[in-house]
Amino acid sequence: MRQAIWDIFFYRDYEKYGEVFGGNYSPGQWPLRHDLRMYIRKDSLATLWDHGIDAIAAEPPVDIYAENELQVLPSLVIGTTGSGDGQLLQPRNVAIGPDGFLYVVDSGNHRVQVFDSAGNYVRQWGEFGGGPGQFNEPWGIAVDDETVFVADTWNHRVQKFTHEGDLVGVIGQSGSPADGQLGGGLFFGPRDVLILPDGNLLVTDTGNHRLQIFDPEGNFKQSLGSQGTLPGQYYEPVGIAAGRDGSIYVVDTWNGRIQKLGPDYMPASEWTVDAWYGESINNKPYLAISPDDYVYVTDPEGYRVLIFDGDGNYVGRFGQFSNDFDGFALPNGIMADGNGDIFVADAGNNRILKYAFDAQGLTSSSLEQ
């Protein structure tokens, strides 16, 4: 019996088992087993060769965003791989301050780094930990005239700093209404933060499938939404951005859509995004609104940026999988400045990329063409 178990465990040899208990058992016949079913994405299944898998044949999916690919290269690359000054490790997002400096959440290094407009290192703050001023993989950042707000994702809170990195306050704590905990300011993996025109703060409480609003001092004001598929409900909301008219755009990731809210936070419209299939910890998309009201959306595991107009009509795309300058390894955060330039946090390549769209002739009229 011991020899039979040994042969099965190390060699997948069932002959001795048959001798001991009678019968000629093959791997698919012996009684101490369970059936296994494996589910494979259709696009992956279509590329498999014959492994003797009894599977339903599938055609490769049609990419509805195949048209209008823009051939662009970055005008500025910020960061190299590492933990030194000016080096980055899985940066997830970027924001521009009123001083023109770039504020980057250097997530893998658990800190914030600041660069000038030419990409030169200026300063940094933060380290790994759960204490005040420390971070555990921050993903979101927003900057106004005086303050830097950071979504400290796996410490389940938002932290407030001066531009120089001095801690002002901590907003929220770990918790979930699903556990019967009541009250505002409970977070589970907040991924993005947006400063609203009235100075209030909007946060995507991603793991709790809702949005939360705070005043500038960090006092809880309102919770928006719950888990679901109806308008105004969410399933893993991640990126948020505001349009010039006060509309708020939310990446409703696992519902596969972008929801557009009015200035009163009520659902106004939505559109489907055919992307974001994988539910990995890294497949978290963000979006940015350009001055000409185009919506730029990252498709992290599709290694590209999708471009829509304000009504959700597909306009174009750029990017591919690449470790060179012609694509991305994992684009997460994205933002647009007042000139229409686009900044992408390419977490997989440990860098921030700037695309000077106007300088390359990619204006509103060229996108429409």
Coordinates of N, CA and C in Angstrom, one line a residue, residues 12 27-40 51-55:
R12 N 2.9 9.3 -10.8 CA 1.6 9.2 -11.4 C 1.5 7.8 -12.0
P27 N -5.2 6.8 -14.9 CA -5.4 8.0 -14.1 C -6.9 8.5 -14.2
G28 N -7.6 8.2 -15.3 CA -8.9 8.6 -15.3 C -9.9 7.6 -14.8
Q29 N -9.5 6.5 -14.2 CA -10.4 5.4 -13.8 C -10.3 5.2 -12.3
W30 N -9.1 5.4 -11.7 CA -9.0 5.0 -10.3 C -10.0 5.8 -9.4
P31 N -10.5 5.2 -8.3 CA -11.7 5.8 -7.6 C -11.4 7.0 -6.8
L32 N -10.1 7.1 -6.3 CA -9.8 8.2 -5.4 C -9.5 9.5 -6.2
R33 N -10.4 10.1 -6.8 CA -10.2 11.2 -7.6 C -11.4 12.1 -7.7
H34 N -11.2 13.3 -8.2 CA -12.3 14.3 -8.4 C -12.2 14.8 -9.9
D35 N -13.3 15.0 -10.5 CA -13.3 15.6 -11.8 C -12.8 17.0 -11.7
L36 N -12.1 17.4 -12.8 CA -11.5 18.8 -12.8 C -12.1 19.5 -14.0
R37 N -12.6 20.7 -13.8 CA -13.0 21.5 -14.9 C -12.2 22.8 -14.9
M38 N -11.7 23.2 -16.0 CA -10.8 24.4 -16.1 C -11.5 25.4 -17.1
Y39 N -11.7 26.6 -16.6 CA -12.3 27.6 -17.4 C -11.2 28.6 -18.0
I40 N -11.2 28.8 -19.3 CA -10.2 29.5 -19.9 C -10.8 30.7 -20.7
H51 N -3.9 19.6 -26.4 CA -3.4 18.9 -25.3 C -4.3 17.8 -24.9
G52 N -5.2 17.4 -25.7 CA -6.2 16.4 -25.4 C -7.2 17.0 -24.5
I53 N -7.4 18.3 -24.5 CA -8.4 18.9 -23.7 C -9.7 18.9 -24.4
D54 N -10.8 18.4 -23.8 CA -12.1 18.4 -24.4 C -12.7 19.7 -24.2
A55 N -12.6 20.6 -25.2 CA -13.0 22.0 -25.1 C -13.8 22.4 -26.3

